């Protein structure tokens, strides 16, 4: 089992008191599976993804990634996880403006000591980015920038890819193309993908779907 999430609870302190966003979430994901996570705005999708990605810690529950409970890791352990085993893609591209495309793609892998020049080149090629490697992010379209962000996430060869509405800022056609590329690469790598999406069309391309409602998986 690549990912095993059990009984996750998370409460935020809001102005009018504590608010329990996640109330016992369970989910599993096998290597090679792609899972679409849907739910109304504010249902806790991003919160759940952040917890699984080790960007935040749950109040209760267990998150096993490849057999390790990441809720028990310290900051350094969780940072290390994100440089290697787990890759995260957000709706905002979060590219580094002062780095060329080639260096943005290699950034995460270099940080984690997992850089392989040959693989980075293959990724850039598959993503149609070879002609843009010497450019800066601001010289690219939104769809191209998101492909750079996805390539950067895939460069360290993560076993688990977490994506939070990764194509939410793109028009429908571009979103479809970017999504196809990501699904292809993730599937080929035998990685698992957990993706938050609003789009029924995109969700339908994935192997399974889960809906978050009232703090639980419905
Ligand atoms: P989704 O991604 O499904 O739209 P989120 O996980 O972003 O939902 O947010 C779920 C709920 O938790 C929302 O009501 C949001 O306002 C609240 N929330 C999210 N992050 C925080 C935070 N850091 N502090 C307080 N409340 C938060
Ligand atoms: Mg969200």
XYZ file of N, CA and C and ligand atoms in Angstrom:
682
model
N 0.840 -1.208 0.000
C 0.000 0.000 0.000
C 0.869 1.249 0.000
N 0.693 2.097 -1.014
C 1.503 3.312 -1.111
C 1.072 4.351 -0.075
N -0.241 4.535 0.039
C -0.755 5.547 0.970
C -1.912 4.958 1.761
N -1.840 5.107 3.065
C -2.905 4.616 3.935
C -3.215 5.682 4.988
N -4.343 6.321 4.805
C -4.753 7.411 5.688
C -5.878 6.909 6.581
N -5.687 7.028 7.877
C -6.676 6.485 8.805
C -7.114 7.505 9.847
N -8.415 7.746 9.887
C -9.039 8.519 10.961
C -8.386 9.891 11.205
N -8.210 10.632 10.103
C -7.578 11.945 10.231
C -8.563 13.003 10.714
N -8.147 13.697 11.756
C -8.918 14.833 12.278
C -8.064 16.082 12.204
N -8.714 17.204 11.839
C -8.016 18.491 11.849
C -8.992 19.602 12.208
N -8.630 20.367 13.210
C -9.452 21.495 13.654
C -8.667 22.782 13.487
N -9.314 23.795 12.909
C -8.705 25.130 12.834
C -9.351 26.018 13.888
N -8.571 26.966 14.386
C -9.135 27.956 15.302
C -9.637 29.125 14.467
N -10.933 29.232 14.339
C -11.510 30.360 13.599
C -11.871 31.467 14.589
N -12.244 32.631 14.060
C -12.563 33.789 14.906
C -13.689 33.447 15.887
N -14.642 32.640 15.424
C -15.795 32.318 16.275
C -15.643 30.959 16.964
N -14.392 30.526 17.151
C -14.162 29.283 17.883
C -13.571 28.204 17.005
N -13.329 27.018 17.574
C -12.706 25.937 16.799
C -13.647 25.405 15.724
N -13.051 25.046 14.591
C -13.827 24.521 13.472
C -13.172 23.228 12.996
N -13.887 22.121 13.143
C -13.328 20.823 12.761
C -13.552 20.566 11.279
N -12.503 20.721 10.494
C -12.599 20.569 9.034
C -12.644 19.091 8.647
N -11.732 18.312 9.206
C -11.681 16.880 8.885
C -12.083 16.094 10.126
N -13.053 15.187 9.940
C -13.638 14.480 11.081
C -13.542 12.972 10.919
N -12.341 12.501 10.720
C -12.181 11.062 10.583
C -12.137 10.638 9.133
N -11.105 11.096 8.426
C -10.963 10.759 7.007
C -10.116 9.502 6.853
N -10.610 8.576 6.053
C -9.881 7.356 5.701
C -9.732 7.300 4.189
N -8.559 6.971 3.714
C -8.420 6.657 2.289
C -7.158 5.847 2.054
N -7.168 5.116 0.962
C -5.975 4.342 0.592
C -5.696 4.547 -0.895
N -4.436 4.381 -1.227
C -4.034 4.525 -2.627
C -2.914 3.519 -2.895
N -3.096 2.743 -3.946
C -2.066 1.780 -4.333
C -1.134 2.439 -5.352
N 0.097 1.971 -5.423
C 1.002 2.417 -6.478
C 0.342 2.156 -7.824
N 0.463 3.099 -8.738
C -0.116 2.945 -10.064
C -1.557 3.418 -10.173
N -2.162 3.765 -9.023
C -3.547 4.244 -9.033
C -3.595 5.758 -9.138
N -4.657 6.266 -9.770
C -4.885 7.711 -9.788
C -6.247 7.972 -9.171
N -6.251 8.836 -8.178
C -7.448 9.066 -7.368
C -7.843 10.536 -7.427
N -9.090 10.781 -7.834
C -9.599 12.156 -7.887
C -10.318 12.475 -6.589
N -9.969 13.591 -5.985
C -10.607 14.027 -4.749
C -11.468 15.246 -5.054
N -12.778 15.102 -4.842
C -13.694 16.213 -5.096
C -14.386 16.604 -3.794
N -15.139 17.659 -3.836
C -15.836 18.163 -2.653
C -16.053 19.650 -2.820
N -17.083 20.154 -2.161
C -17.383 21.583 -2.274
C -16.220 22.428 -1.782
N -16.218 23.660 -2.202
C -15.229 24.617 -1.728
C -15.344 24.708 -0.205
N -14.217 24.603 0.471
C -14.222 24.675 1.930
C -14.431 23.327 2.610
N -14.520 22.248 1.824
C -14.784 20.928 2.420
C -13.517 20.295 3.014
N -12.361 20.911 2.791
C -11.146 20.414 3.425
C -10.203 19.656 2.507
N -10.402 19.781 1.196
C -9.561 19.055 0.235
C -8.093 19.489 0.340
N -7.883 20.799 0.331
C -6.503 21.289 0.410
C -5.880 20.938 1.753
N -6.676 21.048 2.801
C -6.192 20.687 4.138
C -5.697 19.247 4.140
N -6.495 18.345 3.588
C -6.126 16.926 3.555
C -4.839 16.712 2.753
N -4.745 17.381 1.610
C -3.550 17.236 0.780
C -2.297 17.756 1.502
N -2.477 18.877 2.195
C -1.348 19.430 2.958
C -0.887 18.470 4.042
N -1.828 17.814 4.685
C -1.472 16.863 5.742
C -0.714 15.674 5.149
N -1.214 15.166 4.012
C -0.567 14.006 3.393
C 0.814 14.386 2.868
N 0.945 15.631 2.409
C 2.229 16.103 1.897
C 3.185 16.543 2.987
N 2.746 16.446 4.247
C 3.621 16.813 5.349
C 3.825 18.311 5.474
N 2.917 19.097 4.888
C 3.029 20.557 5.014
C 2.365 21.032 6.299
N 1.596 20.155 6.915
C 0.919 20.469 8.171
C 0.712 19.128 8.884
N 0.378 19.184 10.170
C 0.212 17.930 10.921
C -1.233 17.765 11.392
N -1.740 16.536 11.357
C -3.113 16.291 11.818
C -3.196 16.334 13.349
N -4.398 16.561 13.873
C -4.593 16.531 15.327
C -4.662 15.084 15.805
N -5.097 14.231 14.906
C -5.293 12.830 15.255
C -5.261 12.027 13.962
N -4.850 10.761 14.062
C -4.891 9.889 12.904
C -3.506 9.525 12.397
N -3.509 8.682 11.372
C -2.267 8.117 10.867
C -2.193 8.311 9.352
N -1.007 8.704 8.884
C -0.789 8.844 7.443
C 0.445 8.031 7.089
N 0.217 6.840 6.540
C 1.339 5.971 6.185
C 1.665 6.154 4.703
N 2.891 6.586 4.426
C 3.370 6.676 3.049
C 4.456 5.628 2.904
N 4.197 4.645 2.035
C 5.167 3.570 1.845
C 5.551 2.926 3.177
N 4.582 2.768 4.046
C 4.825 2.072 5.301
C 5.383 2.921 6.430
N 5.560 4.234 6.184
C 6.076 5.108 7.255
C 5.007 6.092 7.692
N 4.839 6.243 9.005
C 3.851 7.192 9.520
C 4.442 8.599 9.466
N 3.977 9.398 8.505
C 4.587 10.718 8.329
C 4.091 11.719 9.366
N 2.976 11.401 10.017
C 2.491 12.293 11.075
C 3.489 12.313 12.229
N 4.321 11.268 12.316
C 5.272 11.165 13.414
C 6.633 11.790 13.080
N 6.796 12.266 11.834
C 8.095 12.843 11.449
C 8.254 14.268 11.992
N 9.487 14.686 12.203
C 9.725 16.087 12.577
C 9.819 16.933 11.299
N 10.022 18.243 11.456
C 10.046 19.153 10.305
C 11.043 18.712 9.250
N 12.234 18.330 9.711
C 13.284 17.940 8.780
C 12.877 16.674 8.018
N 12.293 15.728 8.747
C 11.846 14.488 8.126
C 10.788 14.733 7.068
N 9.892 15.665 7.367
C 8.816 15.969 6.415
C 9.357 16.732 5.210
N 10.340 17.610 5.442
C 10.960 18.331 4.327
C 11.676 17.340 3.409
N 12.321 16.365 4.026
C 13.038 15.356 3.246
C 12.064 14.533 2.397
N 10.919 14.237 2.984
C 9.875 13.498 2.275
C 9.474 14.224 0.991
N 9.316 15.543 1.107
C 8.875 16.346 -0.048
C 9.980 16.522 -1.077
N 11.216 16.274 -0.701
C 12.303 16.361 -1.677
C 12.495 15.041 -2.404
N 11.750 14.024 -1.990
C 11.989 12.724 -2.594
C 10.735 11.920 -2.871
N 10.246 11.247 -1.867
C 9.175 10.269 -2.039
C 7.844 10.872 -2.453
N 7.564 12.086 -1.940
C 6.270 12.711 -2.207
C 6.458 14.007 -2.981
N 5.763 14.138 -4.093
C 5.834 15.367 -4.881
C 4.507 16.099 -4.840
N 4.568 17.402 -4.749
C 3.340 18.197 -4.641
C 3.263 19.223 -5.772
N 2.088 19.323 -6.403
C 1.842 20.349 -7.427
C 0.644 21.186 -6.996
N 0.801 22.484 -7.010
C -0.296 23.357 -6.626
C -0.877 24.069 -7.837
N -2.006 24.739 -7.582
C -2.646 25.514 -8.640
C -1.756 26.683 -9.055
N -1.121 27.299 -8.059
C -0.149 28.357 -8.366
C 1.134 27.644 -8.762
N 1.776 28.155 -9.811
C 2.917 27.418 -10.339
C 4.113 27.453 -9.389
N 4.247 28.558 -8.624
C 5.359 28.675 -7.671
C 6.732 28.428 -8.284
N 6.938 28.917 -9.497
C 8.264 28.764 -10.099
C 9.189 29.847 -9.552
N 10.482 29.590 -9.657
C 11.439 30.574 -9.153
C 11.800 31.507 -10.308
N 11.388 32.793 -10.208
C 11.495 33.717 -11.349
C 12.923 33.940 -11.821
N 13.894 33.841 -10.898
C 15.281 34.144 -11.268
C 16.002 32.948 -11.878
N 15.333 31.794 -11.930
C 15.967 30.601 -12.506
C 15.385 30.287 -13.875
N 16.257 29.865 -14.787
C 15.789 29.428 -16.095
C 14.922 28.177 -15.949
N 14.130 27.910 -16.974
C 13.234 26.758 -16.972
C 13.991 25.472 -16.619
N 15.144 25.264 -17.249
C 15.916 24.036 -17.002
C 16.245 23.891 -15.516
N 16.614 25.012 -14.889
C 17.002 24.959 -13.474
C 15.787 24.865 -12.560
N 14.664 25.440 -12.991
C 13.426 25.239 -12.233
C 13.051 23.763 -12.227
N 13.156 23.116 -13.390
C 12.782 21.698 -13.483
C 13.680 20.857 -12.572
N 14.963 21.196 -12.552
C 15.914 20.374 -11.797
C 15.964 20.723 -10.310
N 15.314 21.829 -9.926
C 15.490 22.396 -8.587
C 15.230 21.413 -7.448
N 14.048 20.837 -7.465
C 13.623 19.940 -6.385
C 14.515 18.701 -6.312
N 14.808 18.140 -7.491
C 15.631 16.933 -7.547
C 17.040 17.214 -7.031
N 17.577 18.384 -7.369
C 18.913 18.752 -6.886
C 18.919 18.895 -5.378
N 17.894 19.579 -4.852
C 17.779 19.744 -3.397
C 17.812 18.406 -2.679
N 17.126 17.437 -3.269
C 16.996 16.131 -2.635
C 18.115 15.173 -2.996
N 19.102 15.662 -3.770
C 20.190 14.793 -4.198
C 19.713 13.680 -5.116
N 18.651 13.931 -5.869
C 18.078 12.918 -6.749
C 18.089 13.361 -8.203
N 18.972 14.310 -8.534
C 19.004 14.838 -9.888
C 19.660 13.855 -10.852
N 18.957 13.568 -11.957
C 19.538 12.760 -13.034
C 19.345 13.564 -14.309
N 20.469 14.073 -14.859
C 20.382 14.957 -16.020
C 19.579 14.325 -17.163
N 19.846 13.046 -17.424
C 19.173 12.369 -18.537
C 17.663 12.351 -18.352
N 17.221 12.058 -17.159
C 15.784 11.981 -16.871
C 15.133 13.363 -16.957
N 15.829 14.389 -16.458
C 15.298 15.744 -16.536
C 15.097 16.146 -17.996
N 16.044 15.749 -18.852
C 15.920 16.055 -20.286
C 14.731 15.333 -20.910
N 14.578 14.071 -20.539
C 13.443 13.295 -21.058
C 12.126 13.952 -20.640
N 12.045 14.323 -19.376
C 10.835 14.968 -18.851
C 10.523 16.259 -19.607
N 11.556 17.082 -19.768
C 11.380 18.352 -20.473
C 10.873 18.085 -21.889
N 11.426 17.068 -22.501
C 11.035 16.733 -23.863
C 9.573 16.280 -23.912
N 9.216 15.362 -23.008
C 7.836 14.843 -22.967
C 6.834 15.958 -22.693
N 7.256 16.943 -21.914
C 6.376 18.056 -21.574
C 6.403 19.156 -22.642
N 7.168 18.912 -23.715
C 7.237 19.900 -24.791
C 7.965 21.160 -24.388
N 8.907 21.023 -23.465
C 9.567 22.210 -22.928
C 10.983 22.412 -23.450
N 11.462 21.486 -24.272
C 12.844 21.578 -24.745
C 13.177 22.942 -25.379
N 12.269 23.506 -26.205
C 12.605 24.803 -26.808
C 12.644 25.957 -25.799
N 12.186 25.707 -24.583
C 12.044 26.806 -23.611
C 13.028 26.723 -22.452
N 13.934 25.740 -22.494
C 14.784 25.461 -21.332
C 15.635 26.646 -20.891
N 16.046 27.503 -21.850
C 16.924 28.622 -21.505
C 16.136 29.897 -21.192
N 14.797 29.792 -21.217
C 13.976 30.982 -20.931
C 13.708 31.085 -19.433
N 13.135 32.226 -19.047
C 12.702 32.421 -17.670
C 11.194 32.220 -17.589
N 10.684 31.805 -16.426
C 9.252 31.512 -16.291
C 8.338 32.588 -16.859
N 8.678 33.868 -16.632
C 7.785 34.947 -17.082
C 7.648 35.001 -18.604
N 8.553 34.322 -19.306
C 8.479 34.315 -20.771
C 7.566 33.205 -21.295
N 6.972 32.421 -20.390
C 6.133 31.298 -20.798
C 4.651 31.579 -20.545
N 3.800 30.856 -21.278
C 2.353 30.932 -21.046
C 2.012 30.189 -19.752
N 0.780 30.358 -19.289
C 0.335 29.668 -18.081
C 0.445 28.156 -18.197
N 0.022 27.618 -19.332
C 0.075 26.167 -19.538
C 1.510 25.662 -19.542
N 2.399 26.452 -20.160
C 3.816 26.063 -20.182
C 4.405 26.123 -18.775
N 4.042 27.158 -18.031
C 4.551 27.272 -16.657
C 4.067 26.107 -15.796
N 2.825 25.698 -15.994
C 2.333 24.585 -15.192
C 3.039 23.290 -15.591
N 3.397 23.163 -16.877
C 4.154 21.974 -17.284
C 5.542 21.973 -16.652
N 6.136 23.151 -16.503
C 7.431 23.242 -15.806
C 7.251 22.793 -14.347
N 6.183 23.278 -13.713
C 5.939 22.932 -12.306
C 5.733 21.423 -12.144
N 5.034 20.816 -13.090
C 4.799 19.372 -13.013
C 6.102 18.610 -13.260
N 6.878 19.066 -14.242
C 8.170 18.417 -14.506
C 9.066 18.507 -13.277
N 9.054 19.662 -12.611
C 9.869 19.837 -11.402
C 9.451 18.834 -10.319
N 8.140 18.627 -10.211
C 7.639 17.688 -9.206
C 8.015 16.245 -9.560
N 8.003 15.918 -10.849
C 8.276 14.534 -11.263
C 9.772 14.230 -11.362
N 10.602 15.265 -11.427
C 12.045 15.057 -11.626
C 12.695 14.170 -10.559
N 12.326 14.311 -9.272
C 12.944 13.420 -8.276
C 12.338 12.012 -8.269
N 11.474 11.696 -9.228
C 10.804 10.391 -9.301
C 10.044 10.051 -8.017
N 9.082 10.874 -7.641
C 8.315 10.606 -6.422
C 7.439 9.363 -6.593
N 7.250 8.635 -5.495
C 6.360 7.473 -5.524
C 4.909 7.926 -5.433
N 4.711 9.067 -4.798
C 3.366 9.600 -4.591
C 3.331 11.049 -5.053
N 2.380 11.359 -5.949
C 2.220 12.727 -6.425
C 0.899 13.275 -5.904
N 0.964 14.424 -5.252
C -0.217 15.099 -4.734
C -0.419 16.365 -5.550
N -1.619 16.545 -6.063
C -1.854 17.708 -6.913
C -3.139 18.393 -6.479
N -3.045 19.696 -6.217
C -4.203 20.459 -5.743
C -4.704 21.365 -6.858
N -5.732 20.932 -7.552
C -6.285 21.658 -8.701
C -5.165 22.195 -9.592
N -4.313 21.300 -10.074
C -3.101 21.749 -10.789
C -3.418 22.463 -12.092
N -4.593 22.228 -12.642
C -4.902 22.880 -13.914
C -6.020 23.915 -13.732
N -6.269 24.287 -12.484
C -7.367 25.197 -12.167
C -7.216 26.590 -12.757
N -5.975 26.984 -13.085
C -5.751 28.317 -13.647
C -5.669 28.294 -15.165
N -5.914 27.137 -15.767
C -5.734 27.017 -17.214
C -7.073 26.890 -17.922
N -7.113 27.274 -19.193
C -8.353 27.073 -19.949
C -8.562 25.582 -20.163
N -9.772 25.210 -20.552
C -10.164 23.800 -20.559
C -9.299 22.933 -21.476
N -8.997 23.440 -22.655
C -8.194 22.669 -23.612
C -6.780 22.461 -23.074
N -6.178 23.548 -22.586
C -4.822 23.459 -22.043
C -4.815 22.545 -20.825
N -5.831 22.682 -19.985
C -5.927 21.838 -18.787
C -5.952 20.364 -19.185
N -6.712 20.032 -20.224
C -6.814 18.649 -20.686
C -5.471 18.114 -21.159
N -4.743 18.936 -21.910
C -3.433 18.527 -22.430
C -2.443 18.306 -21.290
N -2.392 19.263 -20.372
C -1.459 19.170 -19.254
C -1.780 17.947 -18.400
N -3.071 17.731 -18.196
C -3.547 16.602 -17.400
C -3.151 15.267 -18.043
N -3.340 15.157 -19.362
C -2.980 13.932 -20.085
C -1.500 13.621 -19.893
N -0.669 14.664 -20.022
C 0.777 14.480 -19.868
C 1.109 13.999 -18.459
N 0.469 14.624 -17.474
C 0.767 14.241 -16.100
C 0.321 12.808 -15.822
N -0.878 12.454 -16.278
C -1.378 11.088 -16.058
C -0.469 10.059 -16.727
N -0.044 10.370 -17.950
C 0.831 9.476 -18.705
C 2.133 9.220 -17.934
N 2.757 10.302 -17.494
C 4.063 10.190 -16.827
C 3.946 9.506 -15.477
N 2.899 9.845 -14.732
C 2.702 9.237 -13.412
C 2.435 7.740 -13.563
N 1.605 7.390 -14.540
C 1.258 5.990 -14.753
C 2.476 5.181 -15.198
N 3.235 5.747 -16.139
C 4.455 5.071 -16.602
C 5.428 4.801 -15.469
N 5.512 5.780 -14.559
C 6.458 5.670 -13.445
C 5.955 4.689 -12.384
N 4.684 4.272 -12.504
C 4.118 3.380 -11.496
C 3.901 4.107 -10.177
N 3.829 5.436 -10.240
C 3.590 6.227 -9.025
C 2.093 6.269 -8.745
N 1.726 6.792 -7.600
C 0.320 7.017 -7.276
C 0.032 8.497 -7.371
N -1.191 8.823 -7.773
C -1.565 10.241 -7.878
C -2.849 10.493 -7.112
N -2.806 11.484 -6.244
C -4.016 11.954 -5.561
C -4.211 13.391 -6.001
N -5.314 13.632 -6.721
C -5.514 14.963 -7.282
C -6.843 15.569 -6.896
N -6.785 16.786 -6.381
C -7.997 17.548 -6.118
C -8.423 18.205 -7.418
N -9.687 18.063 -7.761
C -10.162 18.730 -8.973
C -11.629 19.111 -8.840
N -12.003 20.204 -9.492
C -13.401 20.607 -9.581
C -14.039 20.011 -10.818
N -13.178 19.545 -11.729
C -13.659 19.159 -13.048
C -14.085 17.698 -13.097
N -15.354 17.475 -13.422
C -15.865 16.108 -13.585
C -15.159 15.412 -14.749
N -14.856 16.190 -15.780
C -14.188 15.630 -16.963
C -12.824 15.078 -16.590
N -12.068 15.861 -15.804
C -10.739 15.399 -15.404
C -10.851 14.229 -14.426
N -11.802 14.322 -13.504
C -11.986 13.247 -12.524
C -12.290 11.927 -13.228
N -13.040 12.007 -14.324
C -13.445 10.800 -15.043
C -12.262 10.092 -15.696
N -11.152 10.812 -15.906
C -9.978 10.187 -16.532
C -9.137 9.409 -15.524
N -9.498 9.510 -14.248
C -8.667 8.883 -13.227
C -9.276 7.555 -12.791
N -8.455 6.712 -12.126
C -8.958 5.361 -11.879
C -10.031 5.303 -10.795
N -10.012 6.225 -9.847
C -11.023 6.216 -8.784
C -11.346 7.632 -8.364
N -12.474 7.788 -7.690
C -12.840 9.098 -7.173
C -13.323 9.011 -5.740
N -13.052 10.055 -4.973
C -13.545 10.148 -3.593
C -14.135 11.536 -3.404
N -15.211 11.600 -2.619
C -15.867 12.867 -2.382
C -15.806 13.200 -0.900
N -15.363 14.413 -0.607
C -15.261 14.850 0.779
C -16.513 15.650 1.138
N -17.184 15.217 2.208
C -18.405 15.912 2.623
C -18.489 15.885 4.141
N -18.763 17.054 4.729
C -18.905 17.171 6.186
C -17.713 16.552 6.921
N -16.526 16.752 6.358
C -15.314 16.326 7.053
C -14.979 14.857 6.925
N -15.743 14.156 6.081
C -15.463 12.736 5.896
C -15.518 12.359 4.426
N -14.952 11.195 4.107
C -15.057 10.687 2.734
C -16.420 10.039 2.577
N -17.189 10.582 1.626
C -18.554 10.070 1.432
C -18.548 8.877 0.483
P -11.010 23.213 0.075
O -9.629 23.024 -0.430
O -11.859 21.984 0.001
O -11.710 24.373 -0.561
P -9.682 23.972 2.558
O -9.023 22.754 3.038
O -8.850 24.992 1.906
O -10.930 23.559 1.646
O -10.413 24.674 3.787
C -11.382 24.005 4.575
C -11.912 24.957 5.635
O -10.908 25.254 6.578
C -12.399 26.292 5.096
O -13.528 26.672 5.845
C -11.223 27.209 5.363
O -11.678 28.529 5.547
C -10.656 26.655 6.636
N -9.210 26.843 6.728
C -8.287 26.413 5.848
N -7.040 26.712 6.234
C -7.174 27.370 7.415
C -6.242 27.939 8.346
N -4.921 27.885 8.125
N -6.750 28.537 9.449
C -8.083 28.571 9.674
N -9.006 28.054 8.854
C -8.564 27.461 7.736
Mg -8.537 23.982 -1.903
